[in-house]
Amino acid sequence: MYNPSTMSDCLFCKIVNGEIPAEIVYRDENVVAFKDVNPQAPVHVLVIPVKHIDKLTSSEAADGKMLAEVFSVIQKIAADMKLDEGFRVVSNCGPAGGQTVFHLHFHVMGKRAMTWPPG
Ligand code: 5GP
Ligand code: ZN
């Protein structure tokens, strides 16, 4: 898929473009979802915009419709993966927030009891 927003040195852009393999569970024009390579729960899916946005605070008002689509996909994944007992959505933002890959993503984790506060 041609992605005009691709950053050549971005791991998740490479997954979007198929340069790096991933277990993709959903894809459309604007949103891709794939299994986390180091799962922290029995279900651990990363939902990302195709557009390269480095982190949550870099998104703009014009991204609103697309981000609403991201959240629709999160709902679809929760339904598909039968997370009806509950699940967690996390977006680590910036280094102190624990972000390690600088392409906006939402962790969707489920099928185990979550604790609070997170580490
Ligand atoms: P962050 O720490 O930025 O919130 O989350 C990055 C996530 O990306 C981590 O949970 C990590 O396991 C996952 N990850 C890192 N590299 C890869 C990869 O090459 N493939 C997949 N599927 N996930 C990755
Ligand atoms: Zn990217």
Tab-separated table of N, CA and C and ligand atoms in Angstrom:
chain	number	residue	atom	x	y	z
A	1	MET	N	0.861	-1.197	0.000
A	1	MET	CA	0.000	0.000	0.000
A	1	MET	C	0.895	1.244	0.000
A	2	TYR	N	0.659	2.163	-0.925
A	2	TYR	CA	1.428	3.409	-0.946
A	2	TYR	C	0.951	4.321	0.166
A	3	ASN	N	1.866	4.762	0.969
A	3	ASN	CA	1.523	5.623	2.092
A	3	ASN	C	2.301	6.921	1.987
A	4	PRO	N	1.669	8.002	1.532
A	4	PRO	CA	2.391	9.254	1.331
A	4	PRO	C	2.910	9.855	2.625
A	5	SER	N	2.392	9.362	3.776
A	5	SER	CA	2.824	9.916	5.056
A	5	SER	C	3.973	9.125	5.669
A	6	THR	N	4.485	8.143	4.949
A	6	THR	CA	5.507	7.260	5.498
A	6	THR	C	6.766	8.011	5.882
A	7	MET	N	7.307	7.638	7.042
A	7	MET	CA	8.626	8.102	7.452
A	7	MET	C	9.568	6.921	7.261
A	8	SER	N	10.646	7.129	6.520
A	8	SER	CA	11.479	5.997	6.109
A	8	SER	C	12.137	5.298	7.294
A	9	ASP	N	12.321	6.014	8.406
A	9	ASP	CA	12.995	5.391	9.550
A	9	ASP	C	12.024	4.980	10.647
A	10	CYS	N	10.739	4.886	10.319
A	10	CYS	CA	9.736	4.576	11.346
A	10	CYS	C	9.306	3.119	11.243
A	11	LEU	N	9.475	2.408	12.349
A	11	LEU	CA	9.140	0.981	12.405
A	11	LEU	C	7.682	0.722	12.002
A	12	PHE	N	6.751	1.508	12.541
A	12	PHE	CA	5.345	1.220	12.272
A	12	PHE	C	4.953	1.630	10.849
A	13	CYS	N	5.584	2.660	10.280
A	13	CYS	CA	5.358	2.954	8.855
A	13	CYS	C	5.815	1.768	8.012
A	14	LYS	N	6.920	1.135	8.432
A	14	LYS	CA	7.408	-0.037	7.686
A	14	LYS	C	6.424	-1.197	7.797
A	15	ILE	N	5.774	-1.346	8.943
A	15	ILE	CA	4.739	-2.383	9.076
A	15	ILE	C	3.551	-2.042	8.181
A	16	VAL	N	3.148	-0.765	8.169
A	16	VAL	CA	2.041	-0.342	7.291
A	16	VAL	C	2.357	-0.674	5.844
A	17	ASN	N	3.594	-0.433	5.438
A	17	ASN	CA	3.985	-0.628	4.037
A	17	ASN	C	4.396	-2.055	3.709
A	18	GLY	N	4.401	-2.928	4.703
A	18	GLY	CA	4.762	-4.318	4.464
A	18	GLY	C	6.258	-4.569	4.400
A	19	GLU	N	7.059	-3.561	4.708
A	19	GLU	CA	8.521	-3.762	4.702
A	19	GLU	C	8.964	-4.622	5.868
A	20	ILE	N	8.217	-4.566	6.971
A	20	ILE	CA	8.480	-5.409	8.141
A	20	ILE	C	7.208	-6.213	8.378
A	21	PRO	N	7.356	-7.539	8.531
A	21	PRO	CA	6.154	-8.363	8.710
A	21	PRO	C	5.508	-8.150	10.072
A	22	ALA	N	4.217	-8.301	10.113
A	22	ALA	CA	3.471	-8.240	11.375
A	22	ALA	C	2.207	-9.047	11.178
A	23	GLU	N	1.648	-9.471	12.292
A	23	GLU	CA	0.392	-10.235	12.234
A	23	GLU	C	-0.761	-9.233	12.215
A	24	ILE	N	-1.129	-8.839	11.015
A	24	ILE	CA	-2.134	-7.784	10.856
A	24	ILE	C	-3.529	-8.372	11.053
A	25	VAL	N	-4.313	-7.731	11.922
A	25	VAL	CA	-5.658	-8.231	12.209
A	25	VAL	C	-6.737	-7.339	11.598
A	26	TYR	N	-6.352	-6.126	11.171
A	26	TYR	CA	-7.321	-5.225	10.529
A	26	TYR	C	-6.549	-4.211	9.695
A	27	ARG	N	-7.112	-3.879	8.545
A	27	ARG	CA	-6.498	-2.837	7.715
A	27	ARG	C	-7.554	-2.180	6.856
A	28	ASP	N	-7.540	-0.861	6.825
A	28	ASP	CA	-8.301	-0.136	5.806
A	28	ASP	C	-7.451	1.041	5.350
A	29	GLU	N	-8.047	1.963	4.665
A	29	GLU	CA	-7.300	3.071	4.070
A	29	GLU	C	-6.570	3.918	5.118
A	30	ASN	N	-7.169	4.050	6.289
A	30	ASN	CA	-6.652	4.976	7.303
A	30	ASN	C	-6.116	4.344	8.572
A	31	VAL	N	-6.445	3.078	8.797
A	31	VAL	CA	-6.140	2.443	10.090
A	31	VAL	C	-5.588	1.037	9.869
A	32	VAL	N	-4.551	0.690	10.644
A	32	VAL	CA	-4.012	-0.676	10.624
A	32	VAL	C	-3.935	-1.159	12.071
A	33	ALA	N	-4.217	-2.437	12.288
A	33	ALA	CA	-4.095	-3.042	13.617
A	33	ALA	C	-3.323	-4.343	13.478
A	34	PHE	N	-2.393	-4.572	14.398
A	34	PHE	CA	-1.572	-5.781	14.343
A	34	PHE	C	-1.214	-6.223	15.759
A	35	LYS	N	-0.851	-7.497	15.893
A	35	LYS	CA	-0.523	-8.040	17.210
A	35	LYS	C	0.827	-7.505	17.680
A	36	ASP	N	0.900	-7.142	18.955
A	36	ASP	CA	2.164	-6.692	19.541
A	36	ASP	C	3.136	-7.872	19.583
A	37	VAL	N	4.393	-7.610	19.194
A	37	VAL	CA	5.407	-8.667	19.125
A	37	VAL	C	5.782	-9.169	20.527
A	38	ASN	N	5.519	-8.365	21.537
A	38	ASN	CA	5.866	-8.725	22.921
A	38	ASN	C	4.630	-8.535	23.794
A	39	PRO	N	3.655	-9.438	23.630
A	39	PRO	CA	2.340	-9.206	24.245
A	39	PRO	C	2.389	-9.175	25.762
A	40	GLN	N	1.647	-8.222	26.328
A	40	GLN	CA	1.559	-8.065	27.785
A	40	GLN	C	0.230	-8.585	28.319
A	41	ALA	N	-0.541	-9.208	27.459
A	41	ALA	CA	-1.827	-9.791	27.839
A	41	ALA	C	-2.161	-10.816	26.758
A	42	PRO	N	-3.057	-11.757	27.044
A	42	PRO	CA	-3.399	-12.757	26.017
A	42	PRO	C	-3.858	-12.117	24.704
A	43	VAL	N	-4.592	-11.023	24.790
A	43	VAL	CA	-4.877	-10.206	23.599
A	43	VAL	C	-4.098	-8.902	23.750
A	44	HIS	N	-3.237	-8.607	22.795
A	44	HIS	CA	-2.485	-7.339	22.824
A	44	HIS	C	-2.294	-6.898	21.374
A	45	VAL	N	-3.151	-5.972	20.968
A	45	VAL	CA	-3.167	-5.489	19.583
A	45	VAL	C	-2.803	-4.002	19.594
A	46	LEU	N	-2.028	-3.584	18.612
A	46	LEU	CA	-1.697	-2.171	18.434
A	46	LEU	C	-2.536	-1.629	17.289
A	47	VAL	N	-3.244	-0.530	17.545
A	47	VAL	CA	-4.084	0.098	16.518
A	47	VAL	C	-3.439	1.432	16.172
A	48	ILE	N	-3.133	1.626	14.891
A	48	ILE	CA	-2.376	2.819	14.492
A	48	ILE	C	-3.030	3.500	13.284
A	49	PRO	N	-2.862	4.823	13.197
A	49	PRO	CA	-3.244	5.480	11.946
A	49	PRO	C	-2.212	5.175	10.873
A	50	VAL	N	-2.651	5.048	9.639
A	50	VAL	CA	-1.710	4.900	8.519
A	50	VAL	C	-0.827	6.147	8.424
A	51	LYS	N	-1.423	7.285	8.667
A	51	LYS	CA	-0.666	8.549	8.632
A	51	LYS	C	0.368	8.568	9.752
A	52	HIS	N	1.588	8.960	9.418
A	52	HIS	CA	2.617	9.051	10.453
A	52	HIS	C	2.382	10.298	11.301
A	53	ILE	N	1.980	10.051	12.554
A	53	ILE	CA	1.882	11.105	13.578
A	53	ILE	C	2.733	10.573	14.719
A	54	ASP	N	3.704	11.338	15.192
A	54	ASP	CA	4.671	10.710	16.108
A	54	ASP	C	4.100	10.384	17.480
A	55	LYS	N	3.145	11.207	17.955
A	55	LYS	CA	2.536	10.910	19.261
A	55	LYS	C	1.217	11.655	19.381
A	56	LEU	N	0.479	11.327	20.442
A	56	LEU	CA	-0.883	11.847	20.581
A	56	LEU	C	-0.925	13.374	20.503
A	57	THR	N	0.022	14.044	21.142
A	57	THR	CA	-0.009	15.507	21.195
A	57	THR	C	0.390	16.147	19.872
A	58	SER	N	0.823	15.347	18.905
A	58	SER	CA	1.140	15.895	17.574
A	58	SER	C	-0.054	15.836	16.633
A	59	SER	N	-1.146	15.226	17.068
A	59	SER	CA	-2.320	15.178	16.198
A	59	SER	C	-2.980	16.555	16.173
A	60	GLU	N	-3.696	16.823	15.087
A	60	GLU	CA	-4.302	18.148	14.884
A	60	GLU	C	-5.809	18.004	14.718
A	61	ALA	N	-6.496	19.148	14.769
A	61	ALA	CA	-7.955	19.125	14.633
A	61	ALA	C	-8.367	18.416	13.342
A	62	ALA	N	-7.587	18.610	12.280
A	62	ALA	CA	-7.914	17.999	10.988
A	62	ALA	C	-7.815	16.475	11.027
A	63	ASP	N	-7.156	15.938	12.054
A	63	ASP	CA	-7.046	14.482	12.190
A	63	ASP	C	-8.249	13.888	12.921
A	64	GLY	N	-9.176	14.745	13.355
A	64	GLY	CA	-10.263	14.288	14.211
A	64	GLY	C	-11.086	13.151	13.626
A	65	LYS	N	-11.458	13.288	12.349
A	65	LYS	CA	-12.294	12.252	11.721
A	65	LYS	C	-11.527	10.936	11.659
A	66	MET	N	-10.272	11.030	11.288
A	66	MET	CA	-9.440	9.833	11.189
A	66	MET	C	-9.261	9.182	12.570
A	67	LEU	N	-9.081	9.996	13.612
A	67	LEU	CA	-8.920	9.433	14.953
A	67	LEU	C	-10.216	8.788	15.431
A	68	ALA	N	-11.353	9.346	15.009
A	68	ALA	CA	-12.629	8.692	15.325
A	68	ALA	C	-12.689	7.307	14.672
A	69	GLU	N	-12.119	7.195	13.466
A	69	GLU	CA	-12.065	5.885	12.796
A	69	GLU	C	-11.176	4.925	13.583
A	70	VAL	N	-10.062	5.446	14.125
A	70	VAL	CA	-9.183	4.604	14.952
A	70	VAL	C	-9.993	4.021	16.113
A	71	PHE	N	-10.817	4.860	16.749
A	71	PHE	CA	-11.589	4.369	17.894
A	71	PHE	C	-12.703	3.418	17.464
A	72	SER	N	-13.229	3.592	16.267
A	72	SER	CA	-14.187	2.604	15.758
A	72	SER	C	-13.515	1.252	15.567
A	73	VAL	N	-12.274	1.289	15.077
A	73	VAL	CA	-11.537	0.031	14.880
A	73	VAL	C	-11.244	-0.616	16.235
A	74	ILE	N	-10.920	0.193	17.244
A	74	ILE	CA	-10.703	-0.358	18.586
A	74	ILE	C	-11.970	-1.089	19.053
A	75	GLN	N	-13.124	-0.489	18.818
A	75	GLN	CA	-14.383	-1.143	19.201
A	75	GLN	C	-14.585	-2.441	18.431
A	76	LYS	N	-14.256	-2.412	17.141
A	76	LYS	CA	-14.417	-3.610	16.309
A	76	LYS	C	-13.503	-4.737	16.800
A	77	ILE	N	-12.263	-4.377	17.136
A	77	ILE	CA	-11.322	-5.392	17.621
A	77	ILE	C	-11.811	-5.973	18.941
A	78	ALA	N	-12.305	-5.105	19.835
A	78	ALA	CA	-12.843	-5.592	21.106
A	78	ALA	C	-13.983	-6.576	20.864
A	79	ALA	N	-14.799	-6.294	19.865
A	79	ALA	CA	-15.910	-7.211	19.542
A	79	ALA	C	-15.371	-8.497	18.917
A	80	ASP	N	-14.485	-8.355	17.918
A	80	ASP	CA	-13.947	-9.527	17.214
A	80	ASP	C	-13.213	-10.466	18.178
A	81	MET	N	-12.477	-9.883	19.121
A	81	MET	CA	-11.657	-10.681	20.052
A	81	MET	C	-12.446	-11.066	21.307
A	82	LYS	N	-13.736	-10.704	21.274
A	82	LYS	CA	-14.647	-11.095	22.371
A	82	LYS	C	-14.153	-10.595	23.737
A	83	LEU	N	-13.825	-9.312	23.782
A	83	LEU	CA	-13.341	-8.724	25.031
A	83	LEU	C	-14.511	-8.147	25.828
A	84	ASP	N	-15.616	-8.886	25.855
A	84	ASP	CA	-16.836	-8.340	26.446
A	84	ASP	C	-16.746	-8.200	27.964
A	85	GLU	N	-15.772	-8.851	28.593
A	85	GLU	CA	-15.640	-8.683	30.053
A	85	GLU	C	-14.839	-7.438	30.401
A	86	GLY	N	-14.312	-6.765	29.402
A	86	GLY	CA	-13.544	-5.550	29.642
A	86	GLY	C	-12.157	-5.656	29.059
A	87	PHE	N	-11.557	-4.523	28.861
A	87	PHE	CA	-10.207	-4.480	28.277
A	87	PHE	C	-9.609	-3.124	28.569
A	88	ARG	N	-8.356	-2.935	28.181
A	88	ARG	CA	-7.676	-1.659	28.427
A	88	ARG	C	-7.146	-1.092	27.123
A	89	VAL	N	-7.269	0.236	26.977
A	89	VAL	CA	-6.692	0.966	25.846
A	89	VAL	C	-5.676	1.946	26.418
A	90	VAL	N	-4.453	1.898	25.880
A	90	VAL	CA	-3.366	2.750	26.388
A	90	VAL	C	-2.661	3.407	25.219
A	91	SER	N	-2.367	4.713	25.356
A	91	SER	CA	-1.447	5.357	24.418
A	91	SER	C	-0.356	6.039	25.236
A	92	ASN	N	0.821	5.441	25.254
A	92	ASN	CA	1.954	6.041	25.947
A	92	ASN	C	2.418	7.240	25.126
A	93	CYS	N	2.552	8.389	25.774
A	93	CYS	CA	2.869	9.626	25.047
A	93	CYS	C	4.172	10.219	25.565
A	94	GLY	N	5.200	10.172	24.741
A	94	GLY	CA	6.494	10.750	25.103
A	94	GLY	C	7.303	9.803	25.988
A	95	PRO	N	8.595	10.092	26.119
A	95	PRO	CA	9.500	9.196	26.854
A	95	PRO	C	9.046	8.928	28.288
A	96	ALA	N	8.644	9.952	29.032
A	96	ALA	CA	8.239	9.730	30.423
A	96	ALA	C	6.918	8.968	30.499
A	97	GLY	N	6.149	8.986	29.409
A	97	GLY	CA	4.911	8.209	29.347
A	97	GLY	C	5.160	6.764	28.953
A	98	GLY	N	6.419	6.436	28.676
A	98	GLY	CA	6.767	5.062	28.332
A	98	GLY	C	6.724	4.772	26.841
A	99	GLN	N	6.611	5.813	26.022
A	99	GLN	CA	6.550	5.582	24.569
A	99	GLN	C	7.932	5.195	24.043
A	100	THR	N	7.984	4.132	23.267
A	100	THR	CA	9.262	3.679	22.691
A	100	THR	C	9.239	3.702	21.173
A	101	VAL	N	8.055	3.638	20.567
A	101	VAL	CA	7.943	3.718	19.105
A	101	VAL	C	7.171	4.996	18.793
A	102	PHE	N	7.823	5.893	18.048
A	102	PHE	CA	7.245	7.231	17.861
A	102	PHE	C	6.422	7.335	16.579
A	103	HIS	N	5.390	6.486	16.555
A	103	HIS	CA	4.283	6.536	15.589
A	103	HIS	C	3.058	6.250	16.454
A	104	LEU	N	2.139	7.210	16.495
A	104	LEU	CA	0.970	7.106	17.376
A	104	LEU	C	0.345	5.707	17.312
A	105	HIS	N	0.113	5.140	18.488
A	105	HIS	CA	-0.527	3.822	18.538
A	105	HIS	C	-1.310	3.681	19.828
A	106	PHE	N	-2.319	2.833	19.755
A	106	PHE	CA	-3.155	2.530	20.909
A	106	PHE	C	-3.022	1.043	21.193
A	107	HIS	N	-2.571	0.728	22.404
A	107	HIS	CA	-2.510	-0.664	22.850
A	107	HIS	C	-3.922	-1.089	23.244
A	108	VAL	N	-4.380	-2.205	22.731
A	108	VAL	CA	-5.654	-2.796	23.155
A	108	VAL	C	-5.314	-4.128	23.807
A	109	MET	N	-5.547	-4.199	25.121
A	109	MET	CA	-5.138	-5.383	25.884
A	109	MET	C	-6.325	-5.982	26.607
A	110	GLY	N	-6.421	-7.304	26.553
A	110	GLY	CA	-7.534	-7.951	27.214
A	110	GLY	C	-7.298	-9.414	27.472
A	111	LYS	N	-8.318	-10.044	28.030
A	111	LYS	CA	-8.317	-11.468	28.388
A	111	LYS	C	-7.456	-11.755	29.606
A	112	ARG	N	-7.204	-10.734	30.413
A	112	ARG	CA	-6.685	-10.948	31.762
A	112	ARG	C	-7.149	-9.768	32.615
A	113	ALA	N	-7.136	-9.967	33.945
A	113	ALA	CA	-7.535	-8.873	34.833
A	113	ALA	C	-6.425	-7.831	34.870
A	114	MET	N	-6.782	-6.570	34.681
A	114	MET	CA	-5.804	-5.477	34.701
A	114	MET	C	-5.710	-4.902	36.112
A	115	THR	N	-4.553	-4.392	36.447
A	115	THR	CA	-4.393	-3.746	37.748
A	115	THR	C	-4.247	-2.248	37.560
A	116	TRP	N	-4.458	-1.514	38.637
A	116	TRP	CA	-4.315	-0.053	38.609
A	116	TRP	C	-3.691	0.384	39.921
A	117	PRO	N	-2.717	1.279	39.959
A	117	PRO	CA	-2.165	1.997	38.816
A	117	PRO	C	-1.193	1.152	38.012
A	118	PRO	N	-1.029	1.488	36.720
A	118	PRO	CA	-0.024	0.810	35.907
A	118	PRO	C	1.373	1.247	36.354
A	119	GLY	N	2.372	0.513	35.993
A	119	GLY	CA	3.744	0.838	36.408
A	119	GLY	C	4.306	2.033	35.675
B	1	5GP	P1	5.207	1.902	23.264
B	1	5GP	O1	6.291	1.455	24.211
B	1	5GP	O2	5.762	2.900	22.271
B	1	5GP	O3	3.965	2.372	23.935
B	1	5GP	O4	4.762	0.617	22.478
B	1	5GP	C1	5.499	0.063	21.441
B	1	5GP	C2	5.047	-1.365	21.311
B	1	5GP	O5	5.488	-1.829	20.050
B	1	5GP	C3	5.629	-2.307	22.367
B	1	5GP	O6	4.560	-2.920	23.085
B	1	5GP	C4	6.431	-3.311	21.559
B	1	5GP	O7	6.344	-4.629	22.054
B	1	5GP	C5	5.828	-3.187	20.180
B	1	5GP	N1	6.753	-3.475	19.093
B	1	5GP	C6	8.034	-3.030	18.985
B	1	5GP	N2	8.578	-3.487	17.851
B	1	5GP	C7	7.632	-4.223	17.215
B	1	5GP	C8	7.612	-4.954	15.989
B	1	5GP	O8	8.585	-5.009	15.227
B	1	5GP	N3	6.471	-5.598	15.667
B	1	5GP	C9	5.360	-5.560	16.486
B	1	5GP	N4	4.294	-6.240	16.078
B	1	5GP	N5	5.351	-4.875	17.640
B	1	5GP	C10	6.460	-4.215	18.006
B	2	ZN	ZN	5.433	6.118	11.215
